[in-house]
Amino acid sequence: MNDLPTTPPIPPLQRHLQLETDLFCFGCGYNLHGQVVTQDDRLGFLVCRCPECGKFHPAAMGVSASRPWLARLGVMLVVFWVLMVLAIMGLGGFFTGMCTYAHLDTYTIGDYTGGQYLLHLRPPPNRQTIGIDYYEIWETEWRTFVTVDALLSIAMGVFIAAITWHLPPRLRLLFLLFPLVVQTILMWIWTTNNDVHYVIAAMLPAIGMYTFVSAAGIAIGLRIGRPIVRFLVRLIIPARLRQHVNFLWTCDGKTPPAMTA
């Protein structure tokens, strides 16, 4: 015969403890911290009731010591994700801006005149044509700079398409203004440190061209971005783990991939 003492059952709906962690109501969002926790014999687990809307909630998931730390970890991961997105966008803007800077720097040279740093068109080292003693702004390497700028912009568009899956298409089009912001900042930095009135006529068409190329590249990336990301997900991530990125399919009205390969 078993002589071990038995724990008496907790009477139904008797006050047992109070919620000591943050748990938000699924209905109205009210913080249930400090609310009375009772046990319902019909359900067999601890419940608490929202004082605002009256909804009942399972309370056991809110009383463990690990839950607050998991919530803090989640907040840290969200902050890290936001910082990572801002860093990638910042680096993308920096490198596309550097394409414009490299183009203009190739064809300009500066000197100090009267304490002012003046920019002029750079003279070519081996100019053979008589009567032309400076570079033209569309010579030699500019096609390379434009190609690099376009490829970087397409990559940025793919990245934006993947991370803004929750935004409607019209709001995503606002990212087409990003190249304009980058080129405006570049122009502001350039004109702040230099006197560019000798080369401004040659610079503005080049800056306008890079702005257009970057915006077109981002538009192309937004168009083809999610199909590319879905292809990479299928290629790299195992079938069972793809369930965590189902939103890449459902946001476009497509059927998510099956859990089996």
mmCIF file of C-alpha atoms in Angstrom:
data_model
loop_
_atom_site.group_PDB
_atom_site.id
_atom_site.type_symbol
_atom_site.label_atom_id
_atom_site.label_comp_id
_atom_site.label_asym_id
_atom_site.label_seq_id
_atom_site.Cartn_x
_atom_site.Cartn_y
_atom_site.Cartn_z
ATOM 1 C CA MET A 1 0.000 0.000 0.000
ATOM 2 C CA ASN A 2 1.341 3.420 -0.921
ATOM 3 C CA ASP A 3 1.854 5.495 2.247
ATOM 4 C CA LEU A 4 3.311 8.577 0.468
ATOM 5 C CA PRO A 5 1.456 11.772 1.277
ATOM 6 C CA THR A 6 -0.639 13.173 -1.510
ATOM 7 C CA THR A 7 -1.002 16.828 -2.411
ATOM 8 C CA PRO A 8 -4.579 17.964 -1.900
ATOM 9 C CA PRO A 9 -6.192 19.220 -5.095
ATOM 10 C CA ILE A 10 -6.529 22.936 -5.518
ATOM 11 C CA PRO A 11 -10.184 23.937 -5.190
ATOM 12 C CA PRO A 12 -11.647 25.239 -8.451
ATOM 13 C CA LEU A 13 -11.433 28.982 -9.040
ATOM 14 C CA GLN A 14 -9.547 29.460 -5.782
ATOM 15 C CA ARG A 15 -6.928 32.243 -5.638
ATOM 16 C CA HIS A 16 -3.591 30.526 -6.150
ATOM 17 C CA LEU A 17 -1.125 33.313 -7.022
ATOM 18 C CA GLN A 18 -0.846 36.460 -9.079
ATOM 19 C CA LEU A 19 0.830 37.023 -12.412
ATOM 20 C CA GLU A 20 4.321 38.400 -11.815
ATOM 21 C CA THR A 21 5.376 38.927 -15.430
ATOM 22 C CA ASP A 22 4.140 40.997 -18.337
ATOM 23 C CA LEU A 23 1.408 39.145 -20.249
ATOM 24 C CA PHE A 24 -0.752 41.138 -22.633
ATOM 25 C CA CYS A 25 -4.400 40.424 -23.286
ATOM 26 C CA PHE A 26 -5.017 38.813 -26.659
ATOM 27 C CA GLY A 27 -8.182 40.850 -27.045
ATOM 28 C CA CYS A 28 -7.477 44.416 -25.934
ATOM 29 C CA GLY A 29 -3.729 44.398 -25.240
ATOM 30 C CA TYR A 30 -4.072 45.175 -21.498
ATOM 31 C CA ASN A 31 -1.037 44.226 -19.404
ATOM 32 C CA LEU A 32 -2.161 41.426 -17.048
ATOM 33 C CA HIS A 33 0.796 41.832 -14.680
ATOM 34 C CA GLY A 34 -0.425 41.511 -11.082
ATOM 35 C CA GLN A 35 -3.797 39.967 -11.961
ATOM 36 C CA VAL A 36 -5.222 37.116 -9.904
ATOM 37 C CA VAL A 37 -4.438 33.617 -11.186
ATOM 38 C CA THR A 38 -6.925 30.804 -10.480
ATOM 39 C CA GLN A 39 -7.291 27.177 -11.446
ATOM 40 C CA ASP A 40 -10.323 26.054 -13.392
ATOM 41 C CA ASP A 41 -11.228 22.384 -12.803
ATOM 42 C CA ARG A 42 -12.957 22.199 -16.174
ATOM 43 C CA LEU A 43 -9.818 23.212 -18.061
ATOM 44 C CA GLY A 44 -7.218 21.771 -15.716
ATOM 45 C CA PHE A 45 -4.784 24.689 -15.845
ATOM 46 C CA LEU A 46 -4.215 28.129 -14.423
ATOM 47 C CA VAL A 47 -6.109 31.044 -15.922
ATOM 48 C CA CYS A 48 -6.355 34.788 -15.378
ATOM 49 C CA ARG A 49 -9.008 37.216 -16.522
ATOM 50 C CA CYS A 50 -8.484 40.560 -18.213
ATOM 51 C CA PRO A 51 -10.129 43.298 -16.107
ATOM 52 C CA GLU A 52 -10.702 45.420 -19.205
ATOM 53 C CA CYS A 53 -12.459 43.133 -21.674
ATOM 54 C CA GLY A 54 -13.165 40.065 -19.521
ATOM 55 C CA LYS A 55 -11.302 37.519 -21.685
ATOM 56 C CA PHE A 56 -9.674 34.537 -19.957
ATOM 57 C CA HIS A 57 -6.062 33.619 -20.693
ATOM 58 C CA PRO A 58 -3.854 30.652 -19.821
ATOM 59 C CA ALA A 59 -1.586 32.000 -17.080
ATOM 60 C CA ALA A 60 1.012 29.265 -16.730
ATOM 61 C CA MET A 61 3.004 30.559 -19.699
ATOM 62 C CA GLY A 62 3.327 33.909 -17.964
ATOM 63 C CA VAL A 63 4.628 32.759 -14.561
ATOM 64 C CA SER A 64 7.865 30.974 -15.490
ATOM 65 C CA ALA A 65 11.184 32.670 -14.816
ATOM 66 C CA SER A 66 12.376 32.090 -18.390
ATOM 67 C CA ARG A 67 9.596 34.016 -20.115
ATOM 68 C CA PRO A 68 10.785 37.542 -19.183
ATOM 69 C CA TRP A 69 14.281 36.702 -20.413
ATOM 70 C CA LEU A 70 12.884 35.301 -23.649
ATOM 71 C CA ALA A 71 10.938 38.532 -24.112
ATOM 72 C CA ARG A 72 14.085 40.581 -23.491
ATOM 73 C CA LEU A 73 15.993 38.410 -25.945
ATOM 74 C CA GLY A 74 13.261 39.007 -28.510
ATOM 75 C CA VAL A 75 13.544 42.772 -28.038
ATOM 76 C CA MET A 76 17.327 42.565 -28.420
ATOM 77 C CA LEU A 77 16.946 40.580 -31.643
ATOM 78 C CA VAL A 78 14.480 43.123 -33.022
ATOM 79 C CA VAL A 79 16.893 45.964 -32.205
ATOM 80 C CA PHE A 80 19.740 44.024 -33.815
ATOM 81 C CA TRP A 81 17.627 43.412 -36.929
ATOM 82 C CA VAL A 82 16.744 47.102 -37.244
ATOM 83 C CA LEU A 83 20.394 48.114 -36.837
ATOM 84 C CA MET A 84 21.461 45.531 -39.414
ATOM 85 C CA VAL A 85 18.903 46.816 -41.945
ATOM 86 C CA LEU A 86 20.005 50.407 -41.368
ATOM 87 C CA ALA A 87 23.662 49.392 -41.730
ATOM 88 C CA ILE A 88 23.030 47.552 -45.022
ATOM 89 C CA MET A 89 21.030 50.468 -46.409
ATOM 90 C CA GLY A 90 23.719 52.892 -45.257
ATOM 91 C CA LEU A 91 26.485 50.852 -46.868
ATOM 92 C CA GLY A 92 24.448 50.559 -50.056
ATOM 93 C CA GLY A 93 23.974 54.311 -50.187
ATOM 94 C CA PHE A 94 27.659 54.857 -49.404
ATOM 95 C CA PHE A 95 28.920 52.620 -52.208
ATOM 96 C CA THR A 96 26.476 53.924 -54.812
ATOM 97 C CA GLY A 97 27.478 57.441 -53.816
ATOM 98 C CA MET A 98 31.135 56.461 -54.170
ATOM 99 C CA CYS A 99 30.470 55.493 -57.800
ATOM 100 C CA THR A 100 29.398 59.087 -58.465
ATOM 101 C CA TYR A 101 32.324 60.415 -56.461
ATOM 102 C CA ALA A 102 34.821 58.236 -58.355
ATOM 103 C CA HIS A 103 33.398 59.408 -61.675
ATOM 104 C CA LEU A 104 33.642 63.082 -60.802
ATOM 105 C CA ASP A 105 37.013 62.728 -59.091
ATOM 106 C CA THR A 106 38.475 61.115 -62.218
ATOM 107 C CA TYR A 107 37.747 64.206 -64.305
ATOM 108 C CA THR A 108 38.353 66.998 -61.801
ATOM 109 C CA ILE A 109 41.387 68.425 -60.041
ATOM 110 C CA GLY A 110 41.609 71.081 -57.369
ATOM 111 C CA ASP A 111 43.992 73.846 -56.407
ATOM 112 C CA TYR A 112 44.069 76.565 -53.782
ATOM 113 C CA THR A 113 43.411 80.022 -55.170
ATOM 114 C CA GLY A 114 43.102 82.882 -52.739
ATOM 115 C CA GLY A 115 42.559 80.490 -49.833
ATOM 116 C CA GLN A 116 39.698 78.728 -51.652
ATOM 117 C CA TYR A 117 39.885 75.160 -52.952
ATOM 118 C CA LEU A 118 38.724 75.386 -56.571
ATOM 119 C CA LEU A 119 37.790 72.450 -58.778
ATOM 120 C CA HIS A 120 38.649 72.349 -62.473
ATOM 121 C CA LEU A 121 38.406 69.717 -65.176
ATOM 122 C CA ARG A 122 41.510 67.550 -64.955
ATOM 123 C CA PRO A 123 43.988 67.796 -67.846
ATOM 124 C CA PRO A 124 44.650 64.442 -69.515
ATOM 125 C CA PRO A 125 48.216 63.098 -69.228
ATOM 126 C CA ASN A 126 48.642 62.256 -72.910
ATOM 127 C CA ARG A 127 46.196 64.430 -74.791
ATOM 128 C CA GLN A 128 47.199 64.440 -78.444
ATOM 129 C CA THR A 129 44.377 66.593 -79.841
ATOM 130 C CA ILE A 130 45.510 70.171 -80.224
ATOM 131 C CA GLY A 131 43.311 72.730 -78.538
ATOM 132 C CA ILE A 132 41.804 70.437 -75.878
ATOM 133 C CA ASP A 133 43.651 70.590 -72.567
ATOM 134 C CA TYR A 134 41.131 68.957 -70.214
ATOM 135 C CA TYR A 135 39.163 65.759 -69.794
ATOM 136 C CA GLU A 136 35.558 65.640 -70.865
ATOM 137 C CA ILE A 137 33.227 64.343 -68.177
ATOM 138 C CA TRP A 138 32.045 61.365 -70.293
ATOM 139 C CA GLU A 139 35.425 59.912 -71.199
ATOM 140 C CA THR A 140 37.004 56.527 -70.381
ATOM 141 C CA GLU A 141 35.906 54.814 -67.114
ATOM 142 C CA TRP A 142 32.429 56.289 -66.573
ATOM 143 C CA ARG A 143 30.695 53.193 -68.017
ATOM 144 C CA THR A 144 32.378 51.038 -65.385
ATOM 145 C CA PHE A 145 31.168 53.320 -62.604
ATOM 146 C CA VAL A 146 27.606 53.284 -63.974
ATOM 147 C CA THR A 147 27.614 49.477 -64.275
ATOM 148 C CA VAL A 148 28.769 49.030 -60.687
ATOM 149 C CA ASP A 149 26.172 51.546 -59.502
ATOM 150 C CA ALA A 150 23.396 49.708 -61.365
ATOM 151 C CA LEU A 151 24.379 46.296 -59.960
ATOM 152 C CA LEU A 152 24.572 47.644 -56.416
ATOM 153 C CA SER A 153 21.174 49.305 -56.811
ATOM 154 C CA ILE A 154 19.567 46.093 -58.090
ATOM 155 C CA ALA A 155 20.991 44.215 -55.089
ATOM 156 C CA MET A 156 19.565 46.884 -52.781
ATOM 157 C CA GLY A 157 16.174 46.543 -54.470
ATOM 158 C CA VAL A 158 16.198 42.758 -53.912
ATOM 159 C CA PHE A 159 17.056 43.298 -50.245
ATOM 160 C CA ILE A 160 14.315 45.911 -49.825
ATOM 161 C CA ALA A 161 11.755 43.645 -51.501
ATOM 162 C CA ALA A 162 12.582 40.862 -49.034
ATOM 163 C CA ILE A 163 12.468 42.924 -45.832
ATOM 164 C CA THR A 164 9.402 45.013 -46.744
ATOM 165 C CA TRP A 165 7.124 42.074 -47.545
ATOM 166 C CA HIS A 166 4.548 43.523 -45.109
ATOM 167 C CA LEU A 167 4.279 46.875 -46.924
ATOM 168 C CA PRO A 168 1.847 47.559 -49.776
ATOM 169 C CA PRO A 169 3.490 48.121 -53.185
ATOM 170 C CA ARG A 170 2.793 51.870 -53.162
ATOM 171 C CA LEU A 171 4.758 52.373 -49.957
ATOM 172 C CA ARG A 172 7.687 50.356 -51.283
ATOM 173 C CA LEU A 173 7.921 52.815 -54.166
ATOM 174 C CA LEU A 174 9.064 55.434 -51.658
ATOM 175 C CA PHE A 175 12.443 53.683 -51.642
ATOM 176 C CA LEU A 176 12.946 55.003 -55.175
ATOM 177 C CA LEU A 177 13.653 58.349 -53.519
ATOM 178 C CA PHE A 178 16.644 56.858 -51.697
ATOM 179 C CA PRO A 179 19.117 57.565 -54.561
ATOM 180 C CA LEU A 180 17.959 61.179 -54.631
ATOM 181 C CA VAL A 181 18.755 61.463 -50.909
ATOM 182 C CA VAL A 182 22.184 59.887 -51.443
ATOM 183 C CA GLN A 183 23.102 62.178 -54.339
ATOM 184 C CA THR A 184 21.811 65.236 -52.481
ATOM 185 C CA ILE A 185 24.035 64.415 -49.503
ATOM 186 C CA LEU A 186 26.979 63.835 -51.850
ATOM 187 C CA MET A 187 26.397 67.152 -53.595
ATOM 188 C CA TRP A 188 26.114 68.934 -50.253
ATOM 189 C CA ILE A 189 29.406 67.457 -49.022
ATOM 190 C CA TRP A 190 31.132 68.295 -52.313
ATOM 191 C CA THR A 191 29.978 71.887 -52.470
ATOM 192 C CA THR A 192 30.630 72.477 -48.773
ATOM 193 C CA ASN A 193 34.327 71.622 -49.060
ATOM 194 C CA ASN A 194 35.026 72.879 -52.590
ATOM 195 C CA ASP A 195 34.223 75.711 -54.951
ATOM 196 C CA VAL A 196 32.644 73.851 -57.869
ATOM 197 C CA HIS A 197 31.346 76.694 -60.007
ATOM 198 C CA TYR A 198 33.931 75.906 -62.720
ATOM 199 C CA VAL A 199 32.691 72.330 -63.178
ATOM 200 C CA ILE A 200 29.061 72.485 -62.014
ATOM 201 C CA ALA A 201 27.725 72.423 -65.553
ATOM 202 C CA ALA A 202 29.534 69.130 -66.192
ATOM 203 C CA MET A 203 28.723 67.651 -62.751
ATOM 204 C CA LEU A 204 24.938 68.074 -62.679
ATOM 205 C CA PRO A 205 24.192 65.857 -65.722
ATOM 206 C CA ALA A 206 26.463 63.149 -64.292
ATOM 207 C CA ILE A 207 24.804 63.320 -60.866
ATOM 208 C CA GLY A 208 21.369 63.233 -62.501
ATOM 209 C CA MET A 209 22.376 60.182 -64.524
ATOM 210 C CA TYR A 210 23.542 58.296 -61.415
ATOM 211 C CA THR A 211 20.350 59.211 -59.581
ATOM 212 C CA PHE A 212 18.270 57.810 -62.436
ATOM 213 C CA VAL A 213 20.395 54.663 -62.770
ATOM 214 C CA SER A 214 20.183 53.955 -59.020
ATOM 215 C CA ALA A 215 16.413 54.500 -58.938
ATOM 216 C CA ALA A 216 15.942 52.247 -61.983
ATOM 217 C CA GLY A 217 18.141 49.567 -60.398
ATOM 218 C CA ILE A 218 16.139 49.638 -57.166
ATOM 219 C CA ALA A 219 12.879 49.437 -59.164
ATOM 220 C CA ILE A 220 14.183 46.353 -61.002
ATOM 221 C CA GLY A 221 15.283 44.816 -57.700
ATOM 222 C CA LEU A 222 11.854 45.426 -56.171
ATOM 223 C CA ARG A 223 10.259 43.730 -59.161
ATOM 224 C CA ILE A 224 12.413 40.609 -59.197
ATOM 225 C CA GLY A 225 13.447 40.587 -55.536
ATOM 226 C CA ARG A 226 11.048 38.162 -53.887
ATOM 227 C CA PRO A 227 11.186 35.544 -56.677
ATOM 228 C CA ILE A 228 14.975 35.579 -56.303
ATOM 229 C CA VAL A 229 14.750 35.285 -52.520
ATOM 230 C CA ARG A 230 12.237 32.437 -52.777
ATOM 231 C CA PHE A 231 14.562 30.620 -55.170
ATOM 232 C CA LEU A 232 17.475 31.041 -52.756
ATOM 233 C CA VAL A 233 15.343 29.851 -49.831
ATOM 234 C CA ARG A 234 14.416 26.693 -51.734
ATOM 235 C CA LEU A 235 18.038 26.197 -52.717
ATOM 236 C CA ILE A 236 19.646 26.729 -49.311
ATOM 237 C CA ILE A 237 17.127 26.156 -46.504
ATOM 238 C CA PRO A 238 15.859 22.607 -45.761
ATOM 239 C CA ALA A 239 12.183 21.953 -46.453
ATOM 240 C CA ARG A 240 11.088 21.777 -42.807
ATOM 241 C CA LEU A 241 12.766 25.055 -41.872
ATOM 242 C CA ARG A 242 11.144 26.923 -44.760
ATOM 243 C CA GLN A 243 7.955 27.159 -42.705
ATOM 244 C CA HIS A 244 9.536 30.043 -40.790
ATOM 245 C CA VAL A 245 9.665 32.164 -43.962
ATOM 246 C CA ASN A 246 6.233 31.291 -45.344
ATOM 247 C CA PHE A 247 5.459 35.024 -45.472
ATOM 248 C CA LEU A 248 7.656 35.293 -48.584
ATOM 249 C CA TRP A 249 4.987 33.251 -50.390
ATOM 250 C CA THR A 250 1.780 34.323 -48.660
ATOM 251 C CA CYS A 251 2.495 38.049 -49.129
ATOM 252 C CA ASP A 252 2.258 37.486 -52.901
ATOM 253 C CA GLY A 253 -0.750 35.171 -52.687
ATOM 254 C CA LYS A 254 1.326 32.065 -53.430
ATOM 255 C CA THR A 255 1.135 28.655 -51.749
ATOM 256 C CA PRO A 256 3.952 28.120 -49.222
ATOM 257 C CA PRO A 257 6.298 25.196 -49.874
ATOM 258 C CA ALA A 258 5.498 21.808 -48.372
ATOM 259 C CA MET A 259 7.351 20.617 -45.276
ATOM 260 C CA THR A 260 8.713 17.639 -47.186
ATOM 261 C CA ALA A 261 11.204 18.053 -50.014
#
